[in-house]
Amino acid sequence: MSHPIVPLARDRLLDLIERMRGRRIVVLGDVMLDRYLLGDTERLSPEAPVPVVIVREHRTALGGAANVAANVAATGALPLLGGVVGDDQHGAAIRTELAAREIDDRHLVQVAGRPTTTKTRVVARGQQVVRIDEEVVTALEPADARTLRERIQSLLPEADGLVIEDYNKGVLDAELIGASIALARQHAVPVVVDPKFRHFFDYRGATVFKPNRRELEAALGASVELDPERNPRGLVEAVERLGVDHLLLTLGADGMTLVRRSGGSTHIKSLAREVYDVSGAGDTVTAWVATALAAGGSIDEAAYLANVAAGIEVGKAGVATVSPDEVVRAHEDRYDRLGRFRRGGAI
């Protein structure tokens, strides 16, 4: 059974956004640095059939859990970032980027000899030529894993929300995941998970589980029919199998599908007016869902706000954040004070 998501009335939207301000959101997961080498290319190398790129500009940006933390900060909430960085220049760059956004880095665990996960993209004339990854994806040493677990456990009793951001980089393990979710539930803290395949079934008890369709199909098997028109119970059965309260299935340009364990699902159409760059849209959704739930919003309200924010983010170049003012303006462009569609309005 499908339950439509009703747009928020303006007063409720403003109240919820105000309540999001200052909420303490623990963001746990794989912290990464994105580097960009931007330049031009006009010839092939005499050494190999590859282009020679003359670098004109260097850029760095937060990636992975660090980008989710930046998106949480953009909502007005307070991110508490827990993860691992190396004792290297890339780890220092992450701390610099965090400081520029006034995000506290003291909950990060610095591990000697383990490189900071870094993705370097070489871009010539707007086209990515190659991506170079520097990473170690083996599990943390027991002492480092224990330090991270203790830091997260010290934060959760006073937290308003928990995000777990998994990129299969070795920072998360079943023990850390299970202990974090259990403690969050003990303190009535909503948990939003962005999973990857290695620990896909280790997130029982999460409030919202947010894979994309490819990840869900790979985990459940190709034989599982996930089309709600052909198999109305398929997605609900997936929620039950995962042991989570809600499944928020992201579908790229097709929007999202929200599935409730209690039954029923809702397809949420993308509100993007134009798609310039989808990089980082998933992090925007994760941050807005988690922060809205932490502020006391319902799952429908959180999904609505996240969908509006994602529609704004994909209209920006590169990985970007979305402010509450932008969400309010986008909502008002489309709906009146009572949440009724404004003819001719568009996100």
Short mmCIF file of C-alpha atoms in Angstrom, two decimals:
data_model
loop_
_atom_site.label_atom_id
_atom_site.label_comp_id
_atom_site.label_asym_id
_atom_site.label_seq_id
_atom_site.Cartn_x
_atom_site.Cartn_y
_atom_site.Cartn_z
CA MET A 1 0.00 0.00 0.00
CA SER A 2 1.39 3.39 -1.00
CA HIS A 3 1.27 6.38 1.36
CA PRO A 4 2.00 9.74 -0.28
CA ILE A 5 4.40 12.14 1.43
CA VAL A 6 2.58 15.39 2.07
CA PRO A 7 4.61 18.60 1.62
CA LEU A 8 5.11 20.52 4.84
CA ALA A 9 3.14 23.64 5.65
CA ARG A 10 5.49 26.62 5.79
CA ASP A 11 5.19 27.14 9.55
CA ARG A 12 6.01 23.48 10.23
CA LEU A 13 8.98 23.60 7.85
CA LEU A 14 10.39 26.70 9.56
CA ASP A 15 9.79 25.20 13.02
CA LEU A 16 11.56 21.97 12.10
CA ILE A 17 14.54 23.78 10.56
CA GLU A 18 14.84 25.92 13.70
CA ARG A 19 14.78 22.78 15.86
CA MET A 20 17.58 21.29 13.75
CA ARG A 21 19.88 24.12 14.80
CA GLY A 22 22.45 22.95 17.33
CA ARG A 23 21.39 19.29 17.35
CA ARG A 24 24.35 17.03 18.14
CA ILE A 25 24.83 14.50 15.32
CA VAL A 26 27.52 11.84 15.71
CA VAL A 27 28.94 10.97 12.29
CA LEU A 28 30.87 7.70 12.34
CA GLY A 29 32.61 6.13 9.37
CA ASP A 30 35.25 6.32 6.69
CA VAL A 31 36.80 9.78 6.58
CA MET A 32 38.30 10.65 3.20
CA LEU A 33 39.99 13.49 1.34
CA ASP A 34 39.07 14.35 -2.24
CA ARG A 35 41.86 16.04 -4.23
CA TYR A 36 41.49 17.60 -7.66
CA LEU A 37 44.32 18.42 -10.08
CA LEU A 38 42.81 20.66 -12.74
CA GLY A 39 44.52 21.59 -15.98
CA ASP A 40 44.78 21.32 -19.75
CA THR A 41 46.04 18.71 -22.16
CA GLU A 42 47.10 19.21 -25.77
CA ARG A 43 49.43 16.30 -26.51
CA LEU A 44 50.15 12.66 -25.81
CA SER A 45 53.14 11.58 -23.79
CA PRO A 46 56.11 10.27 -25.80
CA GLU A 47 56.53 7.63 -23.06
CA ALA A 48 53.09 6.03 -23.37
CA PRO A 49 49.78 6.62 -25.21
CA VAL A 50 48.38 8.82 -22.43
CA PRO A 51 47.63 12.56 -22.34
CA VAL A 52 50.05 14.97 -20.71
CA VAL A 53 48.11 17.18 -18.29
CA ILE A 54 49.54 20.57 -17.36
CA VAL A 55 48.15 21.23 -13.88
CA ARG A 56 46.86 24.78 -13.36
CA GLU A 57 44.97 24.41 -10.10
CA HIS A 58 44.86 22.22 -6.97
CA ARG A 59 41.69 21.74 -4.90
CA THR A 60 40.85 19.68 -1.85
CA ALA A 61 37.46 18.74 -0.42
CA LEU A 62 36.07 16.60 2.36
CA GLY A 63 34.91 13.14 1.33
CA GLY A 64 33.07 10.19 2.86
CA ALA A 65 31.96 10.67 6.46
CA ALA A 66 33.75 14.03 6.55
CA ASN A 67 31.51 15.33 3.76
CA VAL A 68 28.44 14.10 5.62
CA ALA A 69 29.69 16.05 8.63
CA ALA A 70 30.04 19.15 6.43
CA ASN A 71 26.45 18.66 5.23
CA VAL A 72 25.25 18.27 8.82
CA ALA A 73 27.01 21.52 9.74
CA ALA A 74 25.33 23.26 6.79
CA THR A 75 21.89 22.43 8.25
CA GLY A 76 22.81 24.34 11.41
CA ALA A 77 23.38 21.20 13.49
CA LEU A 78 26.60 20.26 15.30
CA PRO A 79 28.48 17.32 13.74
CA LEU A 80 30.66 15.16 15.99
CA LEU A 81 32.92 13.33 13.54
CA GLY A 82 34.45 9.99 14.50
CA GLY A 83 36.79 8.11 12.18
CA VAL A 84 40.43 7.54 11.32
CA VAL A 85 43.10 9.62 9.59
CA GLY A 86 46.80 8.99 9.06
CA ASP A 87 49.70 11.02 10.40
CA ASP A 88 50.33 12.39 6.91
CA GLN A 89 49.77 15.51 4.83
CA HIS A 90 46.37 14.32 3.67
CA GLY A 91 45.24 13.84 7.26
CA ALA A 92 46.44 17.37 7.98
CA ALA A 93 44.51 18.63 4.95
CA ILE A 94 41.31 17.05 6.29
CA ARG A 95 41.80 18.82 9.62
CA THR A 96 42.33 22.10 7.76
CA GLU A 97 39.14 21.63 5.75
CA LEU A 98 37.21 20.75 8.92
CA ALA A 99 38.55 23.82 10.71
CA ALA A 100 37.46 26.04 7.81
CA ARG A 101 33.90 24.80 8.46
CA GLU A 102 34.27 25.06 12.25
CA ILE A 103 33.90 21.27 12.63
CA ASP A 104 35.66 19.77 15.64
CA ASP A 105 38.32 17.18 14.73
CA ARG A 106 39.19 15.97 18.23
CA HIS A 107 37.17 12.76 17.93
CA LEU A 108 39.24 11.54 14.98
CA VAL A 109 41.74 8.79 15.71
CA GLN A 110 45.16 9.36 14.14
CA VAL A 111 46.81 6.09 13.19
CA ALA A 112 50.54 6.11 12.50
CA GLY A 113 51.55 4.30 9.33
CA ARG A 114 48.00 4.01 7.95
CA PRO A 115 47.52 6.43 5.04
CA THR A 116 44.57 8.78 5.06
CA THR A 117 42.08 7.52 2.49
CA THR A 118 42.51 9.90 -0.44
CA LYS A 119 41.03 10.07 -3.93
CA THR A 120 42.96 12.24 -6.38
CA ARG A 121 41.19 13.12 -9.61
CA VAL A 122 43.13 14.51 -12.57
CA VAL A 123 40.79 16.65 -14.66
CA ALA A 124 41.67 18.19 -18.04
CA ARG A 125 39.26 20.54 -19.81
CA GLY A 126 36.43 19.45 -17.56
CA GLN A 127 36.96 15.72 -18.19
CA GLN A 128 38.34 13.32 -15.60
CA VAL A 129 41.46 11.66 -17.01
CA VAL A 130 42.32 9.34 -14.14
CA ARG A 131 41.58 8.79 -10.46
CA ILE A 132 44.34 7.77 -8.07
CA ASP A 133 43.33 6.15 -4.76
CA GLU A 134 45.59 5.99 -1.71
CA GLU A 135 44.13 3.72 0.97
CA VAL A 136 44.45 0.71 3.21
CA VAL A 137 41.20 -1.23 3.63
CA THR A 138 42.30 -3.81 6.18
CA ALA A 139 40.67 -3.76 9.61
CA LEU A 140 42.05 -1.44 12.26
CA GLU A 141 44.47 -2.80 14.81
CA PRO A 142 42.62 -3.78 18.03
CA ALA A 143 44.02 -0.86 20.03
CA ASP A 144 42.96 1.70 17.40
CA ALA A 145 39.53 0.09 17.03
CA ARG A 146 39.07 0.21 20.80
CA THR A 147 40.04 3.89 20.93
CA LEU A 148 37.53 4.79 18.23
CA ARG A 149 34.79 2.71 19.89
CA GLU A 150 35.40 4.42 23.24
CA ARG A 151 35.23 7.88 21.68
CA ILE A 152 31.93 7.12 19.94
CA GLN A 153 30.45 5.58 23.07
CA SER A 154 31.38 8.67 25.07
CA LEU A 155 29.44 10.85 22.61
CA LEU A 156 26.23 8.90 22.10
CA PRO A 157 24.54 9.39 25.51
CA GLU A 158 24.36 13.16 24.86
CA ALA A 159 23.75 12.93 21.09
CA ASP A 160 20.54 13.67 19.20
CA GLY A 161 21.35 11.54 16.15
CA LEU A 162 23.85 9.01 14.77
CA VAL A 163 24.98 8.61 11.17
CA ILE A 164 27.05 5.59 10.12
CA GLU A 165 28.80 6.16 6.78
CA ASP A 166 30.39 2.98 5.39
CA TYR A 167 32.74 2.95 2.40
CA ASN A 168 34.40 -0.42 3.08
CA LYS A 169 37.70 1.21 4.07
CA GLY A 170 38.26 -0.94 7.14
CA VAL A 171 37.24 1.51 9.86
CA LEU A 172 33.87 -0.07 10.63
CA ASP A 173 33.49 -3.62 11.88
CA ALA A 174 30.54 -5.62 13.16
CA GLU A 175 31.45 -5.01 16.81
CA LEU A 176 31.67 -1.22 16.43
CA ILE A 177 28.49 -1.09 14.35
CA GLY A 178 26.49 -3.27 16.74
CA ALA A 179 27.69 -1.51 19.90
CA SER A 180 27.00 1.94 18.43
CA ILE A 181 23.46 1.09 17.29
CA ALA A 182 22.65 -0.63 20.59
CA LEU A 183 23.82 2.36 22.64
CA ALA A 184 21.99 4.80 20.35
CA ARG A 185 18.73 2.88 20.74
CA GLN A 186 19.26 2.72 24.50
CA HIS A 187 19.29 6.53 24.54
CA ALA A 188 16.47 6.92 21.95
CA VAL A 189 18.90 8.32 19.36
CA PRO A 190 17.78 7.82 15.73
CA VAL A 191 20.33 6.01 13.55
CA VAL A 192 20.75 6.66 9.82
CA VAL A 193 22.99 4.27 7.87
CA ASP A 194 24.59 4.65 4.44
CA PRO A 195 25.82 1.06 3.88
CA LYS A 196 28.22 -0.82 1.66
CA PHE A 197 28.29 -4.53 0.86
CA ARG A 198 30.79 -5.82 3.43
CA HIS A 199 28.59 -5.11 6.47
CA PHE A 200 25.24 -4.86 4.70
CA PHE A 201 23.44 -7.13 7.18
CA ASP A 202 25.16 -5.82 10.33
CA TYR A 203 22.90 -2.79 10.80
CA ARG A 204 19.91 -4.37 12.54
CA GLY A 205 18.16 -1.84 14.69
CA ALA A 206 18.90 1.18 12.49
CA THR A 207 16.14 3.75 12.11
CA VAL A 208 16.82 4.47 8.43
CA PHE A 209 18.86 2.29 6.06
CA LYS A 210 19.81 4.17 2.86
CA PRO A 211 21.36 2.07 0.07
CA ASN A 212 21.01 2.69 -3.63
CA ARG A 213 19.17 0.19 -5.82
CA ARG A 214 22.33 -1.46 -7.15
CA GLU A 215 23.65 -2.05 -3.62
CA LEU A 216 20.34 -3.49 -2.43
CA GLU A 217 19.99 -5.81 -5.42
CA ALA A 218 23.59 -7.02 -5.05
CA ALA A 219 23.05 -7.78 -1.36
CA LEU A 220 19.67 -9.48 -1.69
CA GLY A 221 20.36 -11.29 -4.94
CA ALA A 222 19.11 -10.82 -8.49
CA SER A 223 16.24 -13.24 -7.84
CA VAL A 224 14.54 -10.78 -5.48
CA GLU A 225 11.87 -8.73 -7.24
CA LEU A 226 12.03 -5.16 -5.86
CA ASP A 227 9.52 -3.51 -8.20
CA PRO A 228 6.57 -2.58 -5.93
CA GLU A 229 4.17 -2.86 -8.88
CA ARG A 230 5.15 -6.48 -9.55
CA ASN A 231 5.81 -7.50 -5.96
CA PRO A 232 4.11 -5.17 -3.46
CA ARG A 233 5.61 -7.05 -0.49
CA GLY A 234 9.13 -7.27 -1.91
CA LEU A 235 10.56 -4.09 -0.38
CA VAL A 236 8.77 -4.60 2.94
CA GLU A 237 10.25 -8.11 3.12
CA ALA A 238 13.67 -6.56 2.45
CA VAL A 239 13.15 -4.21 5.41
CA GLU A 240 12.20 -7.14 7.62
CA ARG A 241 15.22 -9.14 6.48
CA LEU A 242 17.54 -6.22 7.21
CA GLY A 243 15.96 -5.68 10.61
CA VAL A 244 15.65 -1.90 10.24
CA ASP A 245 12.72 0.46 10.80
CA HIS A 246 12.76 2.15 7.40
CA LEU A 247 14.42 1.63 4.05
CA LEU A 248 15.19 4.76 2.04
CA LEU A 249 16.16 3.48 -1.39
CA THR A 250 17.90 6.12 -3.50
CA LEU A 251 17.26 5.95 -7.25
CA GLY A 252 19.41 8.74 -8.71
CA ALA A 253 17.47 10.92 -11.12
CA ASP A 254 14.32 8.90 -10.34
CA GLY A 255 14.22 10.12 -6.74
CA MET A 256 13.81 7.84 -3.72
CA THR A 257 11.50 5.16 -2.38
CA LEU A 258 10.66 5.14 1.33
CA VAL A 259 9.62 1.76 2.73
CA ARG A 260 8.19 1.37 6.23
CA ARG A 261 8.64 -1.80 8.24
CA SER A 262 5.08 -1.32 9.43
CA GLY A 263 4.02 -1.72 5.80
CA GLY A 264 3.64 0.39 2.69
CA SER A 265 6.00 2.36 0.55
CA THR A 266 6.19 5.79 -1.04
CA HIS A 267 7.98 6.82 -4.21
CA ILE A 268 9.38 10.34 -3.87
CA LYS A 269 10.05 11.99 -7.21
CA SER A 270 13.21 14.03 -7.63
CA LEU A 271 12.52 17.76 -7.43
CA ALA A 272 15.67 18.78 -9.29
CA ARG A 273 15.01 21.41 -11.94
CA GLU A 274 18.29 20.51 -13.64
CA VAL A 275 21.00 18.00 -12.80
CA TYR A 276 24.46 19.52 -13.09
CA ASP A 277 26.42 17.09 -10.92
CA VAL A 278 25.16 14.21 -8.74
CA SER A 279 28.40 14.04 -6.71
CA GLY A 280 27.63 14.24 -3.02
CA ALA A 281 23.83 14.16 -3.32
CA GLY A 282 23.67 10.99 -1.23
CA ASP A 283 25.62 12.68 1.57
CA THR A 284 23.17 15.58 1.49
CA VAL A 285 20.23 13.19 1.83
CA THR A 286 21.89 11.34 4.72
CA ALA A 287 22.66 14.55 6.61
CA TRP A 288 19.21 16.10 6.20
CA VAL A 289 17.35 12.91 7.11
CA ALA A 290 19.45 12.39 10.24
CA THR A 291 19.22 16.00 11.39
CA ALA A 292 15.47 16.27 10.76
CA LEU A 293 14.84 13.07 12.73
CA ALA A 294 17.09 14.36 15.52
CA ALA A 295 14.96 17.51 15.65
CA GLY A 296 11.81 15.47 16.20
CA GLY A 297 10.59 15.28 12.61
CA SER A 298 8.72 12.25 11.34
CA ILE A 299 10.27 9.96 8.76
CA ASP A 300 7.99 11.49 6.10
CA GLU A 301 9.05 15.01 7.05
CA ALA A 302 12.72 14.03 7.07
CA ALA A 303 12.44 12.38 3.65
CA TYR A 304 10.64 15.42 2.24
CA LEU A 305 13.30 17.86 3.47
CA ALA A 306 16.10 15.59 2.24
CA ASN A 307 14.51 15.35 -1.20
CA VAL A 308 14.25 19.13 -1.49
CA ALA A 309 17.88 19.51 -0.36
CA ALA A 310 19.07 16.86 -2.84
CA GLY A 311 17.23 18.61 -5.66
CA ILE A 312 19.22 21.74 -4.86
CA GLU A 313 22.57 19.96 -4.43
CA VAL A 314 22.55 18.27 -7.83
CA GLY A 315 22.16 21.69 -9.46
CA LYS A 316 25.55 22.73 -8.10
CA ALA A 317 28.99 21.92 -9.48
CA GLY A 318 30.93 19.27 -7.59
CA VAL A 319 30.33 18.12 -4.04
CA ALA A 320 28.36 20.85 -2.28
CA THR A 321 26.27 21.53 0.81
CA VAL A 322 22.78 22.98 1.07
CA SER A 323 21.69 25.64 3.56
CA PRO A 324 18.32 25.90 5.36
CA ASP A 325 17.64 29.19 3.55
CA GLU A 326 18.01 27.44 0.20
CA VAL A 327 15.58 24.72 1.28
CA VAL A 328 13.03 27.28 2.47
CA ARG A 329 13.25 29.24 -0.81
CA ALA A 330 12.94 26.06 -2.90
CA HIS A 331 9.91 24.96 -0.89
CA GLU A 332 8.25 28.38 -1.22
CA ASP A 333 8.87 28.38 -4.97
CA ARG A 334 6.78 25.23 -5.24
CA TYR A 335 4.19 25.32 -2.42
CA ASP A 336 2.04 27.88 -0.62
CA ARG A 337 1.89 28.39 3.18
CA LEU A 338 -0.35 25.34 3.61
CA GLY A 339 1.85 23.02 1.54
CA ARG A 340 -0.40 23.12 -1.50
CA PHE A 341 1.24 23.01 -4.92
CA ARG A 342 1.79 26.46 -6.40
CA ARG A 343 0.93 26.32 -10.10
CA GLY A 344 4.04 26.96 -12.18
CA GLY A 345 6.31 26.47 -9.18
CA ALA A 346 9.50 24.44 -9.46
CA ILE A 347 12.48 23.51 -7.34
#
